[in-house]
Coordinates of C-alpha atoms and ligand atoms in Angstrom, one line a residue:
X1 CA 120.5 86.0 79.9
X2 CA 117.2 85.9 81.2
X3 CA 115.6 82.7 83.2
X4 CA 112.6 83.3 80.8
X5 CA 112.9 83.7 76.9
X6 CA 109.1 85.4 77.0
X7 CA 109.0 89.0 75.0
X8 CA 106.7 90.8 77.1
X9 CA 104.8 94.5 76.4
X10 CA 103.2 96.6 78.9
X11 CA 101.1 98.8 78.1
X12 CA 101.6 101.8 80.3
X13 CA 104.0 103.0 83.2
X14 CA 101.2 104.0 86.1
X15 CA 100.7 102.0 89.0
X16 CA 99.1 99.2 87.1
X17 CA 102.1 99.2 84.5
X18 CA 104.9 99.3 87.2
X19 CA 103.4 96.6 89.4
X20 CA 103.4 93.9 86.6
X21 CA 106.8 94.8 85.0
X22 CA 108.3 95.0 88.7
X23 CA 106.4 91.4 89.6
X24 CA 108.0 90.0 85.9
X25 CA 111.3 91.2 86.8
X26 CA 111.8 89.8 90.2
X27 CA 111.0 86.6 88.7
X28 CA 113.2 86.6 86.1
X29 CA 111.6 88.2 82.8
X30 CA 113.8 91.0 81.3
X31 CA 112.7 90.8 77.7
X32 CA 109.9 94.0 78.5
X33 CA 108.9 96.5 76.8
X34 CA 106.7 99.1 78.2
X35 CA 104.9 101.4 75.9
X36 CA 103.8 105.0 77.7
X37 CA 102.3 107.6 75.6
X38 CA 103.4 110.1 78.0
X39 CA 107.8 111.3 78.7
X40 CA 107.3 110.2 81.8
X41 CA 106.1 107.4 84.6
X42 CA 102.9 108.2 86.3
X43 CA 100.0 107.6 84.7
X44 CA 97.0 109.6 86.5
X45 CA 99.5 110.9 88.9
X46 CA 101.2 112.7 85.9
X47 CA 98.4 114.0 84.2
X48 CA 96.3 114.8 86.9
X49 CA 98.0 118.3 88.4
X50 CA 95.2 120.6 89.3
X51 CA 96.0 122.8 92.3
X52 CA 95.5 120.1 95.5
X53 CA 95.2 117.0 93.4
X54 CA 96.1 114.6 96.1
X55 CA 95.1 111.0 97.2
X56 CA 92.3 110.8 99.7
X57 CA 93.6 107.0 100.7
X58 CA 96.3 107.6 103.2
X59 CA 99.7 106.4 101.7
X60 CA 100.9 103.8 104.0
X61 CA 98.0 101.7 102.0
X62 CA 98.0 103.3 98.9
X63 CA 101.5 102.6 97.7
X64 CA 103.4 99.5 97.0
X65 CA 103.7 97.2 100.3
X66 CA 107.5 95.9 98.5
X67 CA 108.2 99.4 98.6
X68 CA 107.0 101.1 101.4
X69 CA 108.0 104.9 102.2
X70 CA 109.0 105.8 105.7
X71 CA 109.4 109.9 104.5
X72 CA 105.5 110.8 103.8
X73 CA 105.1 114.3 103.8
X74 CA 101.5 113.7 105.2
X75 CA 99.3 110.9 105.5
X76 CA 97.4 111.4 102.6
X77 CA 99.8 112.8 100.0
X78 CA 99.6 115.1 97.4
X79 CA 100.2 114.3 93.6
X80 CA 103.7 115.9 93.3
X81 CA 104.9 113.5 95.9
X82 CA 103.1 110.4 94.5
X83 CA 104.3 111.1 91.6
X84 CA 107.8 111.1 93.2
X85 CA 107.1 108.0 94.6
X86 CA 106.4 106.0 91.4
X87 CA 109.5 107.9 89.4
X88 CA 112.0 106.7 92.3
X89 CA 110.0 102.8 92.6
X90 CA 110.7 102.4 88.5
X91 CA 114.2 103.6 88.9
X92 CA 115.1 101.6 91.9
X93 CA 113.6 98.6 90.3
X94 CA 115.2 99.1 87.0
X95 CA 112.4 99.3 84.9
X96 CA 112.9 103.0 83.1
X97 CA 115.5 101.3 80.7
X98 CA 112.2 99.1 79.5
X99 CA 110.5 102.2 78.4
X100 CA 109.6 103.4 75.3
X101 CA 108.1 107.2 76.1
X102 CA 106.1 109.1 73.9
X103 CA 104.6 106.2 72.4
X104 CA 101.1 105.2 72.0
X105 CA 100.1 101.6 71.1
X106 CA 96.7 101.9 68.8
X107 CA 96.9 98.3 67.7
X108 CA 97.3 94.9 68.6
X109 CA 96.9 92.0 66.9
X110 CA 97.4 87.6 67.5
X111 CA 98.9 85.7 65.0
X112 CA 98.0 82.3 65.6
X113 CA 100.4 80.5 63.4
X114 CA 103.2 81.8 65.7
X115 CA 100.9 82.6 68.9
X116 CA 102.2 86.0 69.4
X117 CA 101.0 89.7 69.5
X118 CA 102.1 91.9 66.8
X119 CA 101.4 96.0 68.2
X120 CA 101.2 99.1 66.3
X121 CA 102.6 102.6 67.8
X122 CA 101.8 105.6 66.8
X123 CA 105.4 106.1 66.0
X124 CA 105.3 103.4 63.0
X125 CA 106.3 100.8 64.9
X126 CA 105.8 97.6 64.3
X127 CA 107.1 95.5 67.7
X128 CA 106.1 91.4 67.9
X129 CA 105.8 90.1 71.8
X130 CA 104.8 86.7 73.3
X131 CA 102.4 88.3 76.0
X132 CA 100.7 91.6 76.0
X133 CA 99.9 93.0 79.5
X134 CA 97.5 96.1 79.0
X135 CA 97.8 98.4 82.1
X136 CA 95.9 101.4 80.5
X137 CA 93.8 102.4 83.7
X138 CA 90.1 103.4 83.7
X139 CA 90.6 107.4 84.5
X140 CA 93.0 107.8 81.6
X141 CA 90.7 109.3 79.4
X142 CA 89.0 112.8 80.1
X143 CA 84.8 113.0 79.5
X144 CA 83.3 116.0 78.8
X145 CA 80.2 116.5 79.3
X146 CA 77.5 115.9 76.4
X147 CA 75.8 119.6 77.0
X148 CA 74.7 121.5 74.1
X149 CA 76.8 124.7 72.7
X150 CA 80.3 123.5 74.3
X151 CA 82.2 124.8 71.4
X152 CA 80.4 128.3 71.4
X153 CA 82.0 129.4 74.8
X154 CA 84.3 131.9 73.6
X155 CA 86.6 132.1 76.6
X156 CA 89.0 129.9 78.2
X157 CA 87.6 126.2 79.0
X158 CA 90.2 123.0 80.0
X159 CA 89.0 119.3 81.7
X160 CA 90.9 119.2 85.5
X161 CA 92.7 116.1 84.4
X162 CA 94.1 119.3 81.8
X163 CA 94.6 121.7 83.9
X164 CA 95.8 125.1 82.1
X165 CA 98.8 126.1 84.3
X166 CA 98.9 129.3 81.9
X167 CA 95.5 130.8 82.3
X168 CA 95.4 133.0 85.5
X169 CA 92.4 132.7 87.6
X170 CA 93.0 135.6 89.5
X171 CA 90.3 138.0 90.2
X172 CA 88.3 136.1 87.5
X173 CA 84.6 134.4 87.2
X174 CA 84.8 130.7 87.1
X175 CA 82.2 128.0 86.7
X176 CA 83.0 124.6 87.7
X177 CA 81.2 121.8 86.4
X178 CA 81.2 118.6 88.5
X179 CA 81.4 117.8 92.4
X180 CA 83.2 114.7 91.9
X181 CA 86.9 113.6 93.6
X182 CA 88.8 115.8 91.3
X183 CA 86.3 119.0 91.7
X184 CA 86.3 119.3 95.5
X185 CA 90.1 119.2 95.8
X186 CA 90.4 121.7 93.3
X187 CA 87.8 124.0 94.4
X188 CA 88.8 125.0 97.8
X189 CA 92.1 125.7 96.4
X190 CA 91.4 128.0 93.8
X191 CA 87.8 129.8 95.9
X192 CA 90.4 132.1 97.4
X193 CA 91.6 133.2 94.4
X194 CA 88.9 134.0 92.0
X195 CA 86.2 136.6 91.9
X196 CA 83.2 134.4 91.8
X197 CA 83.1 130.7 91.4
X198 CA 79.7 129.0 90.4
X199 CA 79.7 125.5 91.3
X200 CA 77.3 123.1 89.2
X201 CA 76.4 120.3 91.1
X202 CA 74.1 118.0 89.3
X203 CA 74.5 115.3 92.1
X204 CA 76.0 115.9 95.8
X205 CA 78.5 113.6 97.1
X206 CA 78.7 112.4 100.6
X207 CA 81.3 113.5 102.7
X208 CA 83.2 112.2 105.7
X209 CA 86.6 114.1 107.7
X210 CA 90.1 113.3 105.5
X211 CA 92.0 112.1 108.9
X212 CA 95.0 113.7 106.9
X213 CA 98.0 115.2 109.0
X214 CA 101.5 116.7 108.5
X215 CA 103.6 114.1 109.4
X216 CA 106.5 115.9 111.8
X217 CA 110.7 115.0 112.0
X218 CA 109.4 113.5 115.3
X219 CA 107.3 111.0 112.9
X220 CA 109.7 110.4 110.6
X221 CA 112.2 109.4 113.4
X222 CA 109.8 107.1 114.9
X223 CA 109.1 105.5 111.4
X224 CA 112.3 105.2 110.8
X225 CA 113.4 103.6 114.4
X226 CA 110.4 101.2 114.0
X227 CA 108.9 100.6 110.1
X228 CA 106.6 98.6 112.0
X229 CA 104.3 101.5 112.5
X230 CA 103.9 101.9 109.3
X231 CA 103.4 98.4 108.5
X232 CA 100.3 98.6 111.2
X233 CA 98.8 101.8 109.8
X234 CA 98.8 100.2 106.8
X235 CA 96.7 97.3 108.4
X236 CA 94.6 99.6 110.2
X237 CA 93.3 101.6 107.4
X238 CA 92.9 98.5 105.0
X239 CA 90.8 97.5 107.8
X240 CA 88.7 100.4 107.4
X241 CA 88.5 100.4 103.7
X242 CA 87.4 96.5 104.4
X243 CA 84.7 98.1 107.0
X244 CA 83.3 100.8 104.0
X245 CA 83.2 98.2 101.4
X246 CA 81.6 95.7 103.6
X247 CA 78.7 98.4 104.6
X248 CA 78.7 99.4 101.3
X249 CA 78.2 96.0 99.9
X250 CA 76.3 93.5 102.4
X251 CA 75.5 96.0 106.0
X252 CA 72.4 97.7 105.6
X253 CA 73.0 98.7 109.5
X254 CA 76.7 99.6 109.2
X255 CA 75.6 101.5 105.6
X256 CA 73.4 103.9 108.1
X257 CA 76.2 104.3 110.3
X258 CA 78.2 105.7 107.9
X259 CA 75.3 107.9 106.4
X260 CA 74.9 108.9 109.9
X261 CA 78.9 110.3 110.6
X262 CA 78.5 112.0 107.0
X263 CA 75.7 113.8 108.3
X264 CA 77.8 114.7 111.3
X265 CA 80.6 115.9 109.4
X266 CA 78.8 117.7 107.0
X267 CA 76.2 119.7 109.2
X268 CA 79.2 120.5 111.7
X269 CA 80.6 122.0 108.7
X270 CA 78.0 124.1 107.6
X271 CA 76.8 124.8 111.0
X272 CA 74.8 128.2 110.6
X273 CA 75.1 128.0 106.7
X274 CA 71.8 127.0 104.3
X275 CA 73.5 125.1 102.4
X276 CA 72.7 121.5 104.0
X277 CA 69.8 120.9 102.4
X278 CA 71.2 121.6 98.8
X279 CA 74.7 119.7 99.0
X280 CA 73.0 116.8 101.1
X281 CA 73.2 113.4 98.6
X282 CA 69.9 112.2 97.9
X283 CA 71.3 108.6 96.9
X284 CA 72.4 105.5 99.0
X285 CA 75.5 105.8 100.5
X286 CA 78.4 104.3 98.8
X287 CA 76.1 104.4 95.5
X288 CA 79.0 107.0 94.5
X289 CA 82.1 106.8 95.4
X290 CA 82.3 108.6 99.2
X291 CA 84.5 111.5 99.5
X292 CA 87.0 112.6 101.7
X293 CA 87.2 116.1 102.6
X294 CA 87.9 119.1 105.6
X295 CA 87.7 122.2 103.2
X296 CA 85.3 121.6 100.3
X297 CA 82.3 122.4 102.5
X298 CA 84.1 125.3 104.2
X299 CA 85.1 126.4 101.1
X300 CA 81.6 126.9 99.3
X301 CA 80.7 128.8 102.2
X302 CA 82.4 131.6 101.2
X303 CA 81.1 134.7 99.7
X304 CA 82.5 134.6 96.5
X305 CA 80.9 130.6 95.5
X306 CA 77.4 130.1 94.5
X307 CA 76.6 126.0 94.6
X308 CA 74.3 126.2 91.3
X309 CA 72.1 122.9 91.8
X310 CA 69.7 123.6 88.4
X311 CA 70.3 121.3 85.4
X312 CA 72.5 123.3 82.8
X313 CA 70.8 123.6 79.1
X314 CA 73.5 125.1 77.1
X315 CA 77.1 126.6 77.1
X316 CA 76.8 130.0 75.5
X317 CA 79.4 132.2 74.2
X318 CA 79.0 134.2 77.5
X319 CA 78.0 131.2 80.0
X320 CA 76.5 128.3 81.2
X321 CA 72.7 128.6 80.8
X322 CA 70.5 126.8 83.6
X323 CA 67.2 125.3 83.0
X324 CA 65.4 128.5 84.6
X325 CA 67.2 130.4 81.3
X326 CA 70.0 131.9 83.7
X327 CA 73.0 132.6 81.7
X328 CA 75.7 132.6 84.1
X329 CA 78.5 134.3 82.5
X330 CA 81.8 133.5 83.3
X331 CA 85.4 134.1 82.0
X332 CA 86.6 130.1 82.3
X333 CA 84.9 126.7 82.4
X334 CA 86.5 124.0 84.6
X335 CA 85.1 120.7 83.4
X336 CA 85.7 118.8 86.6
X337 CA 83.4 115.8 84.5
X338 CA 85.4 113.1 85.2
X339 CA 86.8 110.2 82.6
X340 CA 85.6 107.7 80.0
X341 CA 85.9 104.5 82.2
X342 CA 83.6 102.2 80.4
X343 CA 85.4 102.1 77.2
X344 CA 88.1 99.9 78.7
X345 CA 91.2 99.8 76.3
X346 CA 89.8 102.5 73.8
X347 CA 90.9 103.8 71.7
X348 CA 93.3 101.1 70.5
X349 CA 92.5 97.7 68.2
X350 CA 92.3 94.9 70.0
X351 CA 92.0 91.6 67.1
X352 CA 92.2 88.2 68.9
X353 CA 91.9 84.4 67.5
X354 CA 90.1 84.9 64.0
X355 CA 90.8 88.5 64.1
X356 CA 88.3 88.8 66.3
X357 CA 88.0 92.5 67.4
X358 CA 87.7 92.7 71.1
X359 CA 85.2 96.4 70.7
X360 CA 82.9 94.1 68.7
X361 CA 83.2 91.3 71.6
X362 CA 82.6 93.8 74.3
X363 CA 79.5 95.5 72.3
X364 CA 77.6 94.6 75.4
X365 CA 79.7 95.7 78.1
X366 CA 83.7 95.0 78.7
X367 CA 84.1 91.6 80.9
X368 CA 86.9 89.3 81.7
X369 CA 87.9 86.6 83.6
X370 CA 88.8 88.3 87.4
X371 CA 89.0 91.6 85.3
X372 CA 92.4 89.8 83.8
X373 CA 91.7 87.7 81.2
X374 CA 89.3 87.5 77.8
X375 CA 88.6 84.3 75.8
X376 CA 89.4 84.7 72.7
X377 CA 92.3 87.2 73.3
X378 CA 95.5 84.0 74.2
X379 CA 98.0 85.7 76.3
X380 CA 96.6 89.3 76.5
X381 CA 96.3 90.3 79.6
X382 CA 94.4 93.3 81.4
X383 CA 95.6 94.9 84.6
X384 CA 92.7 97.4 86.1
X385 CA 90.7 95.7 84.0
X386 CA 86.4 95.2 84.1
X387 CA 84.9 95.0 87.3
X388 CA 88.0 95.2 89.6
X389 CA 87.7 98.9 90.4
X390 CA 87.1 99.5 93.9
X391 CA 84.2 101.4 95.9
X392 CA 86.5 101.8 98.7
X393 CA 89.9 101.7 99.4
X394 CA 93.1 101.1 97.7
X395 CA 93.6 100.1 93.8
X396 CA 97.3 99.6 94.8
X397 CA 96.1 96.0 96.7
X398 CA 94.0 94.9 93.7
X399 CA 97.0 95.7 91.0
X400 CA 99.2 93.8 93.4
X401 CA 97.1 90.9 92.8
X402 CA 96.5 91.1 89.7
X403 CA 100.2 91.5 88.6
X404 CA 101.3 88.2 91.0
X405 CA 98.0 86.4 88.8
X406 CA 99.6 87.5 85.5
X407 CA 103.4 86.3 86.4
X408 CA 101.3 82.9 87.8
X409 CA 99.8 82.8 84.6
X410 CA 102.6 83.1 82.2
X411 CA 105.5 81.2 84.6
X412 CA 104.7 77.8 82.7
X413 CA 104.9 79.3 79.2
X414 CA 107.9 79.4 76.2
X415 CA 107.7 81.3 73.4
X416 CA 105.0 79.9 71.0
X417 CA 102.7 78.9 73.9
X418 CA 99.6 81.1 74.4
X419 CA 96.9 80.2 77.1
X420 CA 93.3 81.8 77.0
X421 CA 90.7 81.3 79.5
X422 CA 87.6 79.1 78.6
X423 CA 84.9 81.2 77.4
X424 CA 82.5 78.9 79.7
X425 CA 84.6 79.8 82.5
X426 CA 84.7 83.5 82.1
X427 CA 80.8 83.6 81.4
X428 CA 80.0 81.5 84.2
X429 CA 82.1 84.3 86.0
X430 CA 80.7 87.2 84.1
X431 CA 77.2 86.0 85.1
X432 CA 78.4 85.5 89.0
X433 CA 79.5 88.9 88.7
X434 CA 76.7 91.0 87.7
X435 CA 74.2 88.8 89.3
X436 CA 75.9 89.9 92.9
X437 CA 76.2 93.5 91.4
X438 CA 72.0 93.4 89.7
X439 CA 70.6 94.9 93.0
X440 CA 74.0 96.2 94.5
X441 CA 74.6 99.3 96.0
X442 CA 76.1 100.8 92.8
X443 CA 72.8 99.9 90.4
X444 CA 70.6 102.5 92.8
X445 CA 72.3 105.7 90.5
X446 CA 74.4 106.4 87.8
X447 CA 78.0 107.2 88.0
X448 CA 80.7 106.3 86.3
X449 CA 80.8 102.5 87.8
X450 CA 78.0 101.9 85.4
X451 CA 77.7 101.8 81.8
X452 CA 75.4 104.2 79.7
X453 CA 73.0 100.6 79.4
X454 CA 73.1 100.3 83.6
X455 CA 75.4 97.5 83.8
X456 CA 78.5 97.8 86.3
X457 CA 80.8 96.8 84.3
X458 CA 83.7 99.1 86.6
X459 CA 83.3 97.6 90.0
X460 CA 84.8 94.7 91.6
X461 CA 81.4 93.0 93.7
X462 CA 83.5 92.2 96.7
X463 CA 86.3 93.1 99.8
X464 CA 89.8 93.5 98.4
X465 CA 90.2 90.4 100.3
X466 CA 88.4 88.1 98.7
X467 CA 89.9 89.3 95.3
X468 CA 93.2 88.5 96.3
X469 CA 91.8 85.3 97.7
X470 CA 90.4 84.4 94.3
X471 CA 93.7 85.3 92.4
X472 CA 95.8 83.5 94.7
X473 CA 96.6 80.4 92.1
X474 CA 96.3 80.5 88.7
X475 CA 94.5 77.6 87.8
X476 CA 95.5 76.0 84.6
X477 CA 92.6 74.1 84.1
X478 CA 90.3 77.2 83.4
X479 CA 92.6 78.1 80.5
X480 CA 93.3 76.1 77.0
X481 CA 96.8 75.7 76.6
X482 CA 98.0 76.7 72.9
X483 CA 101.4 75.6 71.5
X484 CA 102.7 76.3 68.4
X485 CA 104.5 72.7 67.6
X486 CA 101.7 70.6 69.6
X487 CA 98.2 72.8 68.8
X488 CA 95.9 73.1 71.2
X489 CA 95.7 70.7 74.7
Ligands
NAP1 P1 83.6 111.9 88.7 O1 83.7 111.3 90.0 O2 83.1 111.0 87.5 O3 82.7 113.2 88.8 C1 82.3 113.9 87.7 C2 81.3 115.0 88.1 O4 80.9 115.7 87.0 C3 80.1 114.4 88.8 O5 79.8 115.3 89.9 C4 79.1 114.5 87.7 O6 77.7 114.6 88.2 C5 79.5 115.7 87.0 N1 79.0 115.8 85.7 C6 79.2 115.0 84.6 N2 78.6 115.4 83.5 C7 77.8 116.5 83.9 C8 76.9 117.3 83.2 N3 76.5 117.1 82.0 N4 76.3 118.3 83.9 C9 76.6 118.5 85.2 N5 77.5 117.7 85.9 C10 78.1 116.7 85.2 O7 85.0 112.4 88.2 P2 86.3 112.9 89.1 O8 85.9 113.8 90.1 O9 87.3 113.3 88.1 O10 86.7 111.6 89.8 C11 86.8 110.3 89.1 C12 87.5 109.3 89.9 O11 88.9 109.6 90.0 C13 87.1 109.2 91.4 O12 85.9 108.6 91.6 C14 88.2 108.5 92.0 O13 88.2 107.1 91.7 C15 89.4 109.1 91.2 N6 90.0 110.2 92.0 C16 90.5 109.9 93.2 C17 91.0 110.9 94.0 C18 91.6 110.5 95.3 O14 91.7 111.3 96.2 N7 91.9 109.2 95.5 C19 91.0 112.2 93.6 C20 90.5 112.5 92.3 C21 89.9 111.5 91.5 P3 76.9 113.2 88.5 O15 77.4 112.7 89.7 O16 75.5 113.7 88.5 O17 77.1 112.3 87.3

């Protein structure tokens, strides 16, 4: 039997989902239930399979630092091998008998006679819990993009994060919409391939060199002898991730610095080329996420890619059609438009104390406590929640933390206890929060850290660091403490 009688539910098996069930189970919880809409572990790195999808965060620091992996392939890895990665983590750590696949929560509602969740699959069922972790992501959900005539194109059209694997791209005329972190993976691998790709940038990213490398047999030997390496260039590169957030966030000087090598790496690129002057961001650095990348540039140098920087009007049947009236008719669409990320926890129901409903709660913007917790919502529990994605670096770090804050968090509890933080102590957060985010690097454009109304409501306003600082201890005295025999104390 377990040391804890606490019925747990997870809400998806990505990183998020496996960090918190793996943190529960070394402690002792075994009564868990996670719920994946999908038939298999992964989350984005499962659905996300368009040719070169890969991590731009080398891996040493984006993976799990209890589970490091000495055999890399390279130091930034492709999807297939993350993907690896999380299958073999949540079989080693026994988590895969926990999982119900192919099932999609779309409700979840407290009872606060018993001080439990009751949640609603897809499938009919009807499953009751103690605590609720929701570890749903923020890219989970594709956008596409709100342009006139979408449904008129009357050829093949798929998001990136739905890649058609059957449609053939060979000697055919693509358009690619977006120049995001999905987009310029995607497009140096498939420029070789097509006739003619147009690629619709309504906004240019910054660039800066991957630093990625084949790791040899001479590297895996060395890793092997000495794990410390790995352990150091794990330190080293959340060094530099510390470096970009802090430029990002607080170095006006070190922000130019970084402009400065983006500029290096970009005209070296396109020495000779006139395309500097159209792909060169016209935004703050670090206002969108920075990107990582030796072939996109080469790539759109290429005589077969036109970098199509007027605003599209319309899909067509035959086309995308361009302010000037261009229709510029191609046989597929790529929507490379990225994801929903401001509708935290959509589509599912959410009811809380007095049935509240947590889409009604959040009509001005999702929020919670550290990104974790929502008053009004007793024992729910968000991982990758508001305003703890990061500008720079690795998410792994912040799920880390935020899985050891939810096993803090429910350590003292038995079943009919709930806690829920103090609705004065997650507004006098929530109001900390935006006010260091108001005049922030990520409120000088729009992308999709901000909310159609301007407010970040994606982006943690700090260094990794301090959030793990600032989730180190659960604090007991910011929640109310609900029992079932005693009521509220
Ligand atoms: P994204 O960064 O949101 O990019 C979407 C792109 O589509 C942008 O260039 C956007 O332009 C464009 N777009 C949207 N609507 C448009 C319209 N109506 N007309 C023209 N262009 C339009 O999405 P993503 O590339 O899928 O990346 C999302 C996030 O996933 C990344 O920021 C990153 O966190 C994660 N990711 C990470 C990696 C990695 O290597 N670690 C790889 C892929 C993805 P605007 O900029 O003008 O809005």
């Amino acid at each position: 039997m377990s040391a804890h009688r606490l019925a747990i539910a997870i809400i998806g098996t990505g990183f998020a989902g496996l960090a918190a069930a793996i943190e529960l189970k070394k402690h002792g919880h075994d009564d868990i239930v996670l719920f994946e809409r999908g038939s298999e572990v992964g989350g984005v790195w499962r659905e996300n399979t368009y040719p070169g999808a890969s991590c731009d965060v080398p891996s040493s620091l984006y993976s799990f630092s209890f589970e490091p992996n000495l055999n890399w392939l390279r130091r930034s890895s492709e999807q297939p091998e993350i993907l690896a990665y999380l299958r073999r983590t949540a079989g080693k750590h026994d988590v895969l008998r926990h999982v119900r696949f192919d099932t999609e929560v779309i409700s979840a509602e407290f009872d606060e006679v018993v001080n439990r969740w009751t949640i609603g699959t897809d499938a009919g069922d009807v499953v009751e819990v103690d605590v609720l972790v929701s570890a749903v992501g923020q890219l989970s959900r594709p956008a596409l993009p709100d342009v006139e005539g979408r449904e008129n194109f009357e050829h093949d059209a798929f998001h990136s994060a739905e890649w058609d694997h059957s449609i053939d791209l060979t000697g055919k005329r693509v358009a690619v919409i977006g120049t995001g972190a999905s987009a310029i993976q995607f497009v140096p691998e498939i420029q070789p391939q097509v006739k003619q790709l147009i690629l619709f940038q309504r906004t240019a990213p910054y660039l800066l060199p991957r630093f990625d490398t084949v790791f040899s047999d001479a590297h895996h030997a060395l890793f092997q002898r000495l794990p410390i390496i790995q352990k150091a260039q794990r330190a080293v590169w959340w060094m530099a991730a510390e470096t970009l957030s802090i430029a990002f966030l607080y170095s006006k000087p070190l922000s130019r610095v970084v402009t400065a090598l983006s500029r290096w790496h970009m005209k070296r690129q396109l020495r000779g080329s006139e395309l500097l002057a159209k792909v060169w961001p016209d935004y703050a650095v670090g206002c969108k996420r920075i990107l990582f990348s030796d072939n996109y540039l080469p790539s759109l140098r290429q005589p077969n890619v036109a970098v199509e920087s007027d605003r599209i009007e319309e899909i067509t049947a035959a086309g995308v059609r361009t302010v000037d009236g261009v229709v510029h008719e191609v046989d597929v669409i790529i929507y490379a438009t990225g994801f929903a990320a401001s509708d935290f926890l959509a589509p599912m129901k959410i009811l809380g104390q007095g049935r509240r409903d947590l889409r009604a709660q959040w009509s001005n913007g999702a929020r919670a406590y550290l990104g974790v917790s929502i008053p009004h919502f007793p024992n729910l529990f968000l991982m990758y929640g508001p305003n703890t994605n990061l500008g720079s670096g690795s998410m792994v770090c912040m799920l880390e933390s935020q899985a050891e804050y939810i096993r803090r968090a429910v350590a003292g509890l038995r079943g009919g206890d709930a806690v829920v933080v103090r609705a004065d102590v997650e507004n006098r957060y929530d109001v900390e929060t935006q006010a260091r985010l108001v005049d922030g690097v990520w409120s000088k454009c729009t992308s999709w850290y901000r909310a159609a109304d301007g407010r970040v409501a994606n982006n943690w306003p700090g260094t990794s660091s301090e959030y793990r600082r600032r989730t180190k201890e659960f604090d007991a005295s910011e929640f109310v403490h609900l029992s079932k025999e005693k009521g509220i104390s």
